[in-house]
C-alpha atoms as a printed R data frame, in Angstrom:
    type eleno elety resid chain resno       x       y       z
1   ATOM     1    CA   MET     A     1  29.980 -58.996  34.282
2   ATOM     2    CA   ALA     A     2  26.738 -60.567  33.086
3   ATOM     3    CA   LEU     A     3  24.392 -58.521  30.874
4   ATOM     4    CA   PRO     A     4  20.871 -57.750  32.111
5   ATOM     5    CA   ARG     A     5  18.327 -60.370  31.069
6   ATOM     6    CA   ALA     A     6  16.368 -57.819  28.909
7   ATOM     7    CA   ILE     A     7  19.449 -57.037  26.823
8   ATOM     8    CA   ARG     A     8  20.474 -60.664  26.473
9   ATOM     9    CA   ARG     A     9  17.073 -61.421  24.968
10  ATOM    10    CA   THR     A    10  17.214 -58.483  22.498
11  ATOM    11    CA   ASN     A    11  18.062 -59.184  18.877
12  ATOM    12    CA   PRO     A    12  21.442 -57.526  17.996
13  ATOM    13    CA   MET     A    13  19.868 -56.034  14.839
14  ATOM    14    CA   THR     A    14  17.368 -54.185  17.022
15  ATOM    15    CA   LEU     A    15  20.196 -52.606  19.002
16  ATOM    16    CA   VAL     A    16  21.911 -51.468  15.773
17  ATOM    17    CA   LEU     A    17  18.728 -49.895  14.442
18  ATOM    18    CA   ALA     A    18  18.059 -48.133  17.750
19  ATOM    19    CA   THR     A    19  21.592 -46.723  17.766
20  ATOM    20    CA   LEU     A    20  21.239 -45.435  14.190
21  ATOM    21    CA   LEU     A    21  17.910 -43.796  14.989
22  ATOM    22    CA   ALA     A    22  19.379 -42.093  18.045
23  ATOM    23    CA   LEU     A    23  22.325 -40.764  16.033
24  ATOM    24    CA   GLY     A    24  20.011 -39.521  13.288
25  ATOM    25    CA   PHE     A    25  17.863 -37.700  15.828
26  ATOM    26    CA   LEU     A    26  20.912 -35.968  17.334
27  ATOM    27    CA   VAL     A    27  22.152 -34.899  13.880
28  ATOM    28    CA   PHE     A    28  18.695 -33.481  13.041
29  ATOM    29    CA   ILE     A    29  18.522 -31.528  16.296
30  ATOM    30    CA   PHE     A    30  22.003 -30.015  16.289
31  ATOM    31    CA   SER     A    31  22.761 -29.521  12.586
32  ATOM    32    CA   PRO     A    32  21.831 -26.166  10.909
33  ATOM    33    CA   SER     A    33  18.647 -26.392   8.902
34  ATOM    34    CA   SER     A    34  18.895 -25.786   5.172
35  ATOM    35    CA   ASN     A    35  15.388 -24.340   5.099
36  ATOM    36    CA   ALA     A    36  15.688 -22.149   8.192
37  ATOM    37    CA   ALA     A    37  14.406 -19.139   6.252
38  ATOM    38    CA   ALA     A    38  11.294 -21.020   5.160
39  ATOM    39    CA   ILE     A    39  10.643 -22.181   8.728
40  ATOM    40    CA   SER     A    40  11.111 -18.616   9.996
41  ATOM    41    CA   THR     A    41   8.673 -17.287   7.417
42  ATOM    42    CA   ALA     A    42   6.098 -19.944   8.258
43  ATOM    43    CA   LYS     A    43   6.452 -19.216  11.980
44  ATOM    44    CA   ARG     A    44   6.042 -15.479  11.368
45  ATOM    45    CA   LYS     A    45   2.883 -16.109   9.342
46  ATOM    46    CA   PHE     A    46   1.479 -18.290  12.106
47  ATOM    47    CA   ASP     A    47   2.400 -15.829  14.860
48  ATOM    48    CA   SER     A    48   0.792 -12.931  12.990
49  ATOM    49    CA   ALA     A    49  -2.320 -14.852  11.960
50  ATOM    50    CA   ALA     A    50  -5.615 -13.375  13.063
51  ATOM    51    CA   ALA     A    51  -6.853 -15.032  16.240
52  ATOM    52    CA   HIS     A    52 -10.560 -14.827  15.450
53  ATOM    53    CA   PRO     A    53 -12.930 -13.548  12.716
54  ATOM    54    CA   LEU     A    54 -13.134 -10.062  14.229
55  ATOM    55    CA   SER     A    55  -9.374  -9.511  14.019
56  ATOM    56    CA   PRO     A    56  -8.099  -6.978  11.451
57  ATOM    57    CA   PRO     A    57  -7.897  -8.480   7.959
58  ATOM    58    CA   THR     A    58  -4.233  -7.531   7.476
59  ATOM    59    CA   ALA     A    59  -3.286 -11.067   8.548
60  ATOM    60    CA   PRO     A    60  -4.752 -14.401   7.434
61  ATOM    61    CA   PHE     A    61  -7.402 -15.876   9.711
62  ATOM    62    CA   GLN     A    62  -6.792 -19.341  11.164
63  ATOM    63    CA   LYS     A    63  -9.767 -21.095  12.713
64  ATOM    64    CA   ALA     A    64  -9.227 -22.147  16.313
65  ATOM    65    CA   PRO     A    65  -9.208 -25.953  16.837
66  ATOM    66    CA   SER     A    66 -12.321 -27.527  18.310
67  ATOM    67    CA   SER     A    67 -12.167 -29.156  21.711
68  ATOM    68    CA   LEU     A    68 -12.762 -32.879  22.174
69  ATOM    69    CA   LYS     A    69 -16.393 -32.224  23.128
70  ATOM    70    CA   GLY     A    70 -17.045 -30.317  19.900
71  ATOM    71    CA   LYS     A    71 -17.080 -26.914  21.585
72  ATOM    72    CA   ARG     A    72 -14.775 -24.120  20.553
73  ATOM    73    CA   PRO     A    73 -13.048 -22.013  23.178
74  ATOM    74    CA   PRO     A    74 -14.421 -18.481  23.672
75  ATOM    75    CA   PRO     A    75 -12.902 -15.696  21.530
76  ATOM    76    CA   PRO     A    76  -9.697 -14.492  23.144
77  ATOM    77    CA   VAL     A    77  -8.973 -11.033  24.486
78  ATOM    78    CA   VAL     A    78  -6.257  -9.864  22.104
79  ATOM    79    CA   HIS     A    79  -3.504  -7.543  23.319
80  ATOM    80    CA   TYR     A    80  -1.693  -5.344  20.785
81  ATOM    81    CA   HIS     A    81   1.517  -3.675  21.949
82  ATOM    82    CA   MET     A    82   1.524  -0.570  19.750
83  ATOM    83    CA   ASN     A    83   4.894   0.582  21.109
84  ATOM    84    CA   ASN     A    84   6.420  -2.414  19.342
85  ATOM    85    CA   VAL     A    85   5.210  -1.231  15.906
86  ATOM    86    CA   THR     A    86   8.144   0.546  14.282
87  ATOM    87    CA   THR     A    87   8.450   2.772  11.219
88  ATOM    88    CA   THR     A    88  12.093   3.099  10.289
89  ATOM    89    CA   SER     A    89  14.404   3.663   7.337
90  ATOM    90    CA   ASP     A    90  15.208  -0.073   7.410
91  ATOM    91    CA   PRO     A    91  11.760  -1.715   7.230
92  ATOM    92    CA   VAL     A    92  13.084  -5.010   5.849
93  ATOM    93    CA   GLY     A    93  15.609  -5.428   8.656
94  ATOM    94    CA   ASN     A    94  12.963  -4.527  11.230
95  ATOM    95    CA   GLN     A    95  10.294  -6.760   9.640
96  ATOM    96    CA   GLU     A    96   7.820  -3.882   9.256
97  ATOM    97    CA   ASN     A    97   4.406  -4.648   7.745
98  ATOM    98    CA   ILE     A    98   3.343  -2.704   4.665
99  ATOM    99    CA   LEU     A    99  -0.300  -2.196   3.726
100 ATOM   100    CA   ILE     A   100  -0.927  -1.311   0.069
101 ATOM   101    CA   LEU     A   101  -4.347   0.274  -0.503
102 ATOM   102    CA   THR     A   102  -5.848   0.761  -3.962
103 ATOM   103    CA   PRO     A   103  -9.231   2.124  -5.034
104 ATOM   104    CA   LEU     A   104  -9.827   0.152  -8.235
105 ATOM   105    CA   ALA     A   105 -12.384   0.923 -10.927
106 ATOM   106    CA   ARG     A   106 -10.470  -0.721 -13.777
107 ATOM   107    CA   PHE     A   107  -7.969  -3.564 -13.698
108 ATOM   108    CA   TYR     A   108  -4.631  -2.952 -15.405
109 ATOM   109    CA   GLN     A   109  -2.282  -5.909 -15.770
110 ATOM   110    CA   GLY     A   110   0.680  -3.526 -15.588
111 ATOM   111    CA   TYR     A   111  -0.384  -2.502 -12.097
112 ATOM   112    CA   TRP     A   112  -0.540  -6.127 -10.930
113 ATOM   113    CA   ASN     A   113   2.785  -6.945 -12.572
114 ATOM   114    CA   ASN     A   114   4.366  -4.082 -10.623
115 ATOM   115    CA   LEU     A   115   3.068  -5.558  -7.376
116 ATOM   116    CA   LEU     A   116   4.562  -8.945  -8.218
117 ATOM   117    CA   LYS     A   117   7.922  -7.325  -9.032
118 ATOM   118    CA   LEU     A   118   8.171  -5.529  -5.687
119 ATOM   119    CA   SER     A   119  11.430  -6.595  -4.035
120 ATOM   120    CA   TYR     A   120  10.059  -5.973  -0.540
121 ATOM   121    CA   PRO     A   121   9.297  -9.355   1.118
122 ATOM   122    CA   HIS     A   122   5.781 -10.278   0.037
123 ATOM   123    CA   SER     A   123   5.197 -12.017   3.373
124 ATOM   124    CA   LEU     A   124   5.262  -8.518   4.939
125 ATOM   125    CA   ILE     A   125   2.832  -6.986   2.425
126 ATOM   126    CA   SER     A   126  -0.952  -6.915   2.831
127 ATOM   127    CA   ILE     A   127  -3.161  -5.430   0.116
128 ATOM   128    CA   GLY     A   128  -6.629  -3.917   0.214
129 ATOM   129    CA   PHE     A   129  -8.898  -2.972  -2.697
130 ATOM   130    CA   ILE     A   130 -12.217  -1.198  -2.987
131 ATOM   131    CA   THR     A   131 -14.212  -1.470  -6.209
132 ATOM   132    CA   PRO     A   132 -17.447   0.263  -7.284
133 ATOM   133    CA   LYS     A   133 -20.679  -1.694  -7.651
134 ATOM   134    CA   THR     A   134 -21.091  -0.918 -11.339
135 ATOM   135    CA   ARG     A   135 -20.853  -2.997 -14.495
136 ATOM   136    CA   GLU     A   136 -17.314  -1.718 -15.036
137 ATOM   137    CA   GLY     A   137 -16.519  -2.382 -11.381
138 ATOM   138    CA   ASN     A   138 -17.810  -5.951 -11.699
139 ATOM   139    CA   THR     A   139 -15.505  -6.546 -14.659
140 ATOM   140    CA   ALA     A   140 -12.543  -5.098 -12.757
141 ATOM   141    CA   THR     A   141 -13.323  -7.211  -9.695
142 ATOM   142    CA   ALA     A   142 -13.510 -10.411 -11.753
143 ATOM   143    CA   ALA     A   143 -10.144  -9.702 -13.396
144 ATOM   144    CA   LEU     A   144  -8.633  -8.809 -10.026
145 ATOM   145    CA   GLN     A   145  -9.875 -12.020  -8.418
146 ATOM   146    CA   ALA     A   146  -8.393 -14.085 -11.247
147 ATOM   147    CA   ALA     A   147  -4.996 -12.405 -10.787
148 ATOM   148    CA   ILE     A   148  -5.173 -12.899  -7.016
149 ATOM   149    CA   ALA     A   149  -6.035 -16.587  -7.344
150 ATOM   150    CA   GLN     A   150  -3.101 -17.198  -9.663
151 ATOM   151    CA   THR     A   151  -0.659 -15.393  -7.369
152 ATOM   152    CA   GLN     A   152  -1.859 -16.726  -4.021
153 ATOM   153    CA   ASN     A   153  -1.848 -20.308  -5.364
154 ATOM   154    CA   GLY     A   154   1.575 -19.875  -6.926
155 ATOM   155    CA   PRO     A   155   5.118 -19.944  -5.482
156 ATOM   156    CA   GLU     A   156   5.100 -19.069  -1.793
157 ATOM   157    CA   ASP     A   157   7.661 -16.281  -2.080
158 ATOM   158    CA   GLN     A   158   5.308 -14.482  -4.498
159 ATOM   159    CA   ARG     A   159   2.253 -14.731  -2.240
160 ATOM   160    CA   PHE     A   160   1.155 -11.747  -0.184
161 ATOM   161    CA   ALA     A   161   0.368 -11.957   3.527
162 ATOM   162    CA   SER     A   162  -3.305 -11.144   2.945
163 ATOM   163    CA   ILE     A   163  -5.559  -9.578   0.317
164 ATOM   164    CA   SER     A   164  -8.982  -8.006   0.948
165 ATOM   165    CA   ILE     A   165 -11.569  -6.690  -1.518
166 ATOM   166    CA   LEU     A   166 -14.318  -4.264  -0.477
167 ATOM   167    CA   ARG     A   167 -17.268  -3.277  -2.640
168 ATOM   168    CA   GLN     A   168 -18.415   0.327  -2.362
169 ATOM   169    CA   ASP     A   169 -21.716   0.866  -0.578
170 ATOM   170    CA   PHE     A   170 -22.498   4.057  -2.522
171 ATOM   171    CA   ASP     A   171 -22.965   4.904  -6.185
172 ATOM   172    CA   PRO     A   172 -20.144   6.643  -8.107
173 ATOM   173    CA   PRO     A   173 -20.899  10.282  -9.005
174 ATOM   174    CA   ILE     A   174 -19.917   9.862 -12.670
175 ATOM   175    CA   SER     A   175 -20.804   6.876 -14.830
176 ATOM   176    CA   SER     A   176 -17.622   6.763 -16.931
177 ATOM   177    CA   GLN     A   177 -14.049   6.234 -15.741
178 ATOM   178    CA   ASP     A   178 -12.526   7.563 -18.961
179 ATOM   179    CA   GLU     A   179  -9.655   9.954 -18.292
180 ATOM   180    CA   ALA     A   180 -11.268  12.898 -20.096
181 ATOM   181    CA   GLU     A   181 -14.508  12.518 -18.144
182 ATOM   182    CA   ARG     A   182 -12.721  12.086 -14.814
183 ATOM   183    CA   HIS     A   183 -10.772  15.312 -15.214
184 ATOM   184    CA   LYS     A   184 -13.595  17.623 -16.291
185 ATOM   185    CA   LYS     A   185 -13.620  20.575 -13.920
186 ATOM   186    CA   GLU     A   186 -17.350  20.331 -13.236
187 ATOM   187    CA   ASN     A   187 -16.928  16.716 -12.081
188 ATOM   188    CA   GLN     A   188 -14.055  17.327  -9.684
189 ATOM   189    CA   LYS     A   189 -15.807  18.138  -6.435
190 ATOM   190    CA   ALA     A   190 -18.254  15.237  -6.586
191 ATOM   191    CA   ARG     A   191 -15.606  12.828  -7.922
192 ATOM   192    CA   ARG     A   192 -13.017  13.726  -5.300
193 ATOM   193    CA   SER     A   193 -15.594  13.559  -2.525
194 ATOM   194    CA   ALA     A   194 -16.478  10.020  -3.625
195 ATOM   195    CA   MET     A   195 -12.779   9.128  -3.862
196 ATOM   196    CA   SER     A   196 -12.284  10.380  -0.301
197 ATOM   197    CA   ARG     A   197 -15.134   8.212   0.956
198 ATOM   198    CA   ALA     A   198 -13.699   5.190  -0.852
199 ATOM   199    CA   ARG     A   199 -10.211   5.802   0.566
200 ATOM   200    CA   ASN     A   200 -11.553   6.262   4.093
201 ATOM   201    CA   SER     A   201 -13.682   3.113   3.892
202 ATOM   202    CA   LEU     A   202 -10.647   1.174   2.721
203 ATOM   203    CA   LEU     A   203  -8.349   2.627   5.372
204 ATOM   204    CA   PHE     A   204 -10.655   2.272   8.379
205 ATOM   205    CA   THR     A   205 -11.699  -1.258   7.423
206 ATOM   206    CA   ILE     A   206  -8.371  -2.817   6.444
207 ATOM   207    CA   MET     A   207  -5.586  -1.224   8.495
208 ATOM   208    CA   GLY     A   208  -4.662  -3.373  11.482
209 ATOM   209    CA   PRO     A   209  -2.610  -2.767  14.635
210 ATOM   210    CA   SER     A   210   0.506  -4.403  13.177
211 ATOM   211    CA   THR     A   211   0.636  -2.090  10.134
212 ATOM   212    CA   SER     A   212   3.737   0.124  10.044
213 ATOM   213    CA   TRP     A   213   3.371   1.846   6.662
214 ATOM   214    CA   VAL     A   214   0.461   2.506   4.286
215 ATOM   215    CA   LEU     A   215   1.237   2.798   0.576
216 ATOM   216    CA   TRP     A   216  -1.599   4.341  -1.430
217 ATOM   217    CA   LEU     A   217  -1.120   3.134  -4.991
218 ATOM   218    CA   ASP     A   218  -3.554   4.010  -7.756
219 ATOM   219    CA   ALA     A   219  -4.719   1.161  -9.983
220 ATOM   220    CA   ASP     A   220  -3.531   2.992 -13.106
221 ATOM   221    CA   ILE     A   221   0.107   3.270 -11.970
222 ATOM   222    CA   VAL     A   222   1.559   0.787 -14.445
223 ATOM   223    CA   GLU     A   223   5.280   1.430 -14.049
224 ATOM   224    CA   SER     A   224   7.244   1.821 -10.836
225 ATOM   225    CA   PRO     A   225  10.627   0.597  -9.569
226 ATOM   226    CA   PRO     A   226  10.683  -2.828  -7.849
227 ATOM   227    CA   SER     A   227  12.430  -1.107  -4.922
228 ATOM   228    CA   LEU     A   228   9.604   1.444  -4.566
229 ATOM   229    CA   ILE     A   229   8.847   0.624  -0.918
230 ATOM   230    CA   GLN     A   230  12.480   0.581   0.193
231 ATOM   231    CA   ASP     A   231  13.234   3.770  -1.741
232 ATOM   232    CA   LEU     A   232  10.383   5.724  -0.147
233 ATOM   233    CA   THR     A   233  10.826   4.384   3.390
234 ATOM   234    CA   SER     A   234  14.576   5.101   3.285
235 ATOM   235    CA   HIS     A   235  13.777   8.811   3.793
236 ATOM   236    CA   ASP     A   236  11.913   7.983   7.036
237 ATOM   237    CA   LYS     A   237   9.323  10.741   6.500
238 ATOM   238    CA   PRO     A   238   5.746  10.746   7.871
239 ATOM   239    CA   VAL     A   239   4.228  11.437   4.440
240 ATOM   240    CA   ILE     A   240   6.165  11.186   1.179
241 ATOM   241    CA   VAL     A   241   5.169  11.159  -2.475
242 ATOM   242    CA   PRO     A   242   7.137  10.596  -5.725
243 ATOM   243    CA   ASN     A   243   6.468  12.484  -8.923
244 ATOM   244    CA   CYS     A   244   3.865  10.937 -11.203
245 ATOM   245    CA   PHE     A   245   4.549  11.176 -14.948
246 ATOM   246    CA   GLN     A   246   3.013   9.677 -18.067
247 ATOM   247    CA   ARG     A   247   4.643   8.208 -21.170
248 ATOM   248    CA   PHE     A   248   3.330   9.417 -24.531
249 ATOM   249    CA   LYS     A   249   4.345   9.820 -28.163
250 ATOM   250    CA   ASN     A   250   5.271  13.396 -29.031
251 ATOM   251    CA   ASP     A   251   4.721  15.244 -32.327
252 ATOM   252    CA   LYS     A   252   7.790  13.533 -33.798
253 ATOM   253    CA   GLY     A   253   6.354  10.111 -33.065
254 ATOM   254    CA   GLN     A   254   8.947   9.478 -30.373
255 ATOM   255    CA   TRP     A   255   8.275   8.264 -26.856
256 ATOM   256    CA   ASP     A   256   8.472  11.050 -24.308
257 ATOM   257    CA   ILE     A   257   7.290  11.788 -20.758
258 ATOM   258    CA   ARG     A   258   5.096  14.512 -19.299
259 ATOM   259    CA   PRO     A   259   3.804  15.415 -15.817
260 ATOM   260    CA   TYR     A   260   0.519  13.820 -14.798
261 ATOM   261    CA   ASP     A   261  -0.286  14.554 -11.138
262 ATOM   262    CA   TYR     A   262  -0.370  18.251 -10.171
263 ATOM   263    CA   ASN     A   263  -1.650  17.763  -6.632
264 ATOM   264    CA   SER     A   264   1.787  17.811  -4.991
265 ATOM   265    CA   TRP     A   265   2.688  21.441  -4.364
266 ATOM   266    CA   GLN     A   266   4.109  24.162  -2.162
267 ATOM   267    CA   ASP     A   267   1.575  26.837  -1.266
268 ATOM   268    CA   SER     A   268   1.639  30.481  -2.361
269 ATOM   269    CA   GLN     A   269   0.410  33.784  -1.000
270 ATOM   270    CA   GLN     A   270  -1.821  34.172  -4.063
271 ATOM   271    CA   ALA     A   271  -3.541  30.850  -3.301
272 ATOM   272    CA   ALA     A   272  -4.142  31.929   0.302
273 ATOM   273    CA   GLU     A   273  -5.682  35.201  -0.862
274 ATOM   274    CA   LEU     A   274  -7.820  33.373  -3.409
275 ATOM   275    CA   ALA     A   275  -9.027  30.886  -0.775
276 ATOM   276    CA   ALA     A   276 -10.016  33.744   1.546
277 ATOM   277    CA   LYS     A   277 -12.549  34.937  -1.047
278 ATOM   278    CA   LEU     A   278 -14.212  31.531  -1.537
279 ATOM   279    CA   ALA     A   279 -17.468  30.332  -0.018
280 ATOM   280    CA   PRO     A   280 -17.007  27.808   2.831
281 ATOM   281    CA   ASP     A   281 -17.774  24.785   0.629
282 ATOM   282    CA   ASP     A   282 -15.691  25.845  -2.386
283 ATOM   283    CA   ILE     A   283 -12.360  24.184  -3.135
284 ATOM   284    CA   LEU     A   284  -9.153  25.165  -4.934
285 ATOM   285    CA   MET     A   285  -7.876  22.772  -7.599
286 ATOM   286    CA   GLU     A   286  -4.695  22.475  -9.612
287 ATOM   287    CA   GLY     A   287  -4.312  21.802 -13.322
288 ATOM   288    CA   TYR     A   288  -6.965  24.262 -14.555
289 ATOM   289    CA   ALA     A   289  -5.927  27.415 -16.388
290 ATOM   290    CA   ASP     A   290  -8.738  29.566 -14.981
291 ATOM   291    CA   ILE     A   291  -7.668  28.872 -11.372
292 ATOM   292    CA   ALA     A   292  -4.363  30.695 -11.041
293 ATOM   293    CA   THR     A   293  -2.975  29.690  -7.643
294 ATOM   294    CA   TYR     A   294   0.696  30.312  -8.501
295 ATOM   295    CA   ARG     A   295   1.661  27.407  -6.285
296 ATOM   296    CA   THR     A   296   4.985  25.680  -6.920
297 ATOM   297    CA   LEU     A   297   3.951  22.393  -8.519
298 ATOM   298    CA   MET     A   298   6.388  19.529  -7.903
299 ATOM   299    CA   ALA     A   299   5.483  18.130 -11.330
300 ATOM   300    CA   ARG     A   300   6.970  21.269 -12.914
301 ATOM   301    CA   THR     A   301  10.224  21.216 -10.949
302 ATOM   302    CA   ALA     A   302  11.431  17.756 -12.009
303 ATOM   303    CA   ASP     A   303  14.873  17.216 -13.491
304 ATOM   304    CA   LEU     A   304  14.336  15.107 -16.606
305 ATOM   305    CA   SER     A   305  18.021  14.312 -17.219
306 ATOM   306    CA   GLU     A   306  19.356  10.777 -16.957
307 ATOM   307    CA   THR     A   307  21.781  11.863 -14.233
308 ATOM   308    CA   ARG     A   308  19.116  13.430 -11.996
309 ATOM   309    CA   ASN     A   309  19.365  13.039  -8.236
310 ATOM   310    CA   GLN     A   310  16.439  10.760  -7.424
311 ATOM   311    CA   LYS     A   311  16.954  11.259  -3.689
312 ATOM   312    CA   GLU     A   312  16.382  15.014  -3.791
313 ATOM   313    CA   ILE     A   313  13.592  15.838  -1.355
314 ATOM   314    CA   VAL     A   314  11.419  18.916  -0.824
315 ATOM   315    CA   GLN     A   315   8.785  19.822   1.757
316 ATOM   316    CA   LEU     A   316   5.208  20.069   0.474
317 ATOM   317    CA   ASP     A   317   1.893  21.567   1.529
318 ATOM   318    CA   GLY     A   318  -0.277  19.415  -0.749
319 ATOM   319    CA   VAL     A   319   0.231  15.838  -1.947
320 ATOM   320    CA   GLY     A   320  -1.158  13.686  -4.718
321 ATOM   321    CA   GLY     A   321  -2.322  10.130  -4.141
322 ATOM   322    CA   THR     A   322  -1.111   8.192  -7.177
323 ATOM   323    CA   ALA     A   323   1.731   6.714  -5.079
324 ATOM   324    CA   LEU     A   324   1.641   8.057  -1.541
325 ATOM   325    CA   LEU     A   325   3.507   6.512   1.406
326 ATOM   326    CA   VAL     A   326   2.217   7.315   4.906
327 ATOM   327    CA   LYS     A   327   3.422   6.171   8.305
328 ATOM   328    CA   ALA     A   328   0.486   4.291   9.809
329 ATOM   329    CA   GLU     A   329   0.648   6.390  12.977
330 ATOM   330    CA   VAL     A   330  -0.272   9.464  10.906
331 ATOM   331    CA   HIS     A   331  -3.554   7.790   9.981
332 ATOM   332    CA   ARG     A   332  -3.996   6.492  13.531
333 ATOM   333    CA   ASP     A   333  -3.670  10.065  14.795
334 ATOM   334    CA   GLY     A   334  -6.744  10.934  12.726
335 ATOM   335    CA   ALA     A   335  -5.432  12.122   9.361
336 ATOM   336    CA   MET     A   336  -7.910  10.937   6.739
337 ATOM   337    CA   PHE     A   337  -9.194  12.113   3.358
338 ATOM   338    CA   PRO     A   338 -11.852  14.805   3.848
339 ATOM   339    CA   PRO     A   339 -14.835  14.270   1.518
340 ATOM   340    CA   PHE     A   340 -15.802  17.899   2.199
341 ATOM   341    CA   ALA     A   341 -14.053  21.239   1.831
342 ATOM   342    CA   PHE     A   342 -11.315  21.327   4.485
343 ATOM   343    CA   TYR     A   343  -9.526  24.680   4.344
344 ATOM   344    CA   HIS     A   344 -10.813  24.739   0.735
345 ATOM   345    CA   LEU     A   345  -9.042  21.451  -0.017
346 ATOM   346    CA   MET     A   346 -10.345  17.931  -0.545
347 ATOM   347    CA   GLU     A   347  -9.151  14.314  -0.772
348 ATOM   348    CA   THR     A   348  -5.323  13.924  -0.846
349 ATOM   349    CA   GLU     A   349  -4.648  17.671  -0.681
350 ATOM   350    CA   GLY     A   350  -7.044  17.893   2.253
351 ATOM   351    CA   PHE     A   351  -5.276  14.914   3.832
352 ATOM   352    CA   ALA     A   352  -1.957  16.778   3.637
353 ATOM   353    CA   LYS     A   353  -3.505  19.804   5.335
354 ATOM   354    CA   MET     A   354  -5.000  17.603   8.055
355 ATOM   355    CA   ALA     A   355  -1.701  15.784   8.619
356 ATOM   356    CA   ARG     A   356   0.125  19.093   8.960
357 ATOM   357    CA   ARG     A   357  -2.514  20.371  11.391
358 ATOM   358    CA   LEU     A   358  -1.783  17.258  13.470
359 ATOM   359    CA   GLY     A   359   1.919  18.140  13.534
360 ATOM   360    CA   TRP     A   360   3.199  15.866  10.757
361 ATOM   361    CA   SER     A   361   5.219  17.057   7.758
362 ATOM   362    CA   CYS     A   362   4.743  16.164   4.079
363 ATOM   363    CA   TRP     A   363   7.557  15.614   1.611
364 ATOM   364    CA   GLY     A   364   8.069  14.993  -2.087
365 ATOM   365    CA   LEU     A   365  10.670  13.458  -4.391
366 ATOM   366    CA   PRO     A   366  10.617  15.623  -7.536
367 ATOM   367    CA   ASN     A   367  13.112  13.455  -9.456
368 ATOM   368    CA   TYR     A   368  11.794  10.007  -8.514
369 ATOM   369    CA   PHE     A   369   9.149   8.925 -11.031
370 ATOM   370    CA   VAL     A   370   6.250   6.517 -11.223
371 ATOM   371    CA   TYR     A   371   4.212   6.324 -14.422
372 ATOM   372    CA   HIS     A   372   0.471   6.568 -15.013
373 ATOM   373    CA   TYR     A   373  -1.383   4.614 -17.685
374 ATOM   374    CA   ASN     A   374  -1.942   6.592 -20.886
375 ATOM   375    CA   GLU     A   375  -5.423   6.130 -22.336
């Protein structure tokens, strides 16, 4: 049978090359990709990218392409299916987005190193900061931006999904951020009110509809396990807090540890009676000898042995904020940090009271430690 004229006129080498190209295309299509994980990560980043400048900043913004006539399409109507946002004990398997929020007045390299060491997939972590508009805040912001630039321009598996920095729109109540000045009793009400405002500004501005968990992490937490997020989420509690300790050298010149955060506690009858005698705007505080609340402080119940059960869990009435994990739906329900006396409580302790009034429970891990910077 005679060949068609078109084929007879074709150079045999052309036919060979066409056959090889066709085979190569089929192999590419049907063979398993060696970088499937990278492609999946890139697709997830694109799918979760903010659609327009008004989208929540917990995902990177990608500018919409211009049309051929130089006109951009109108901003889309964005639909968020909140029922699809899960908070489970297996956040990695369920691809749950974590938002880390940090009020930052000073930059500690140990804090940033801890973030980089987190074993939770960085592509699922967004971070938000708020810094004061002071000379010290300017220094902290500059150091923070340098660390961010190095990380976000580095290896892709170390990059975070998004990072936002807010600058406070109000003046701090105390000029110094030294530990001794921060913890003076006479400074507490004004300081904690300002901290509440900073936390609320950060929360209401940064948290987006895809956020599953919010991890409040103080900028002076310089030592925490790389598995911190997985360890806390594994308990699947609405609000959970580890114990915050501090390393120091004791009288023998040896390294030792001591409790730092006393704001995680179980309430007492004596505290209730004391609160009943206070003026409406007065607050109860822990860690001061002249305010005897007789509450059970989680910091005082820790097992310091090497064989301690780090998964032991207790229910709490008040929580500290040095490392505080909250299901995002708790915040969405309205639980925030009161900058005023709320049942004679303020900031994180007031948040715990508000969360419980909304029907959520608060929990603590007395034998699971994170460590605060020692000045």
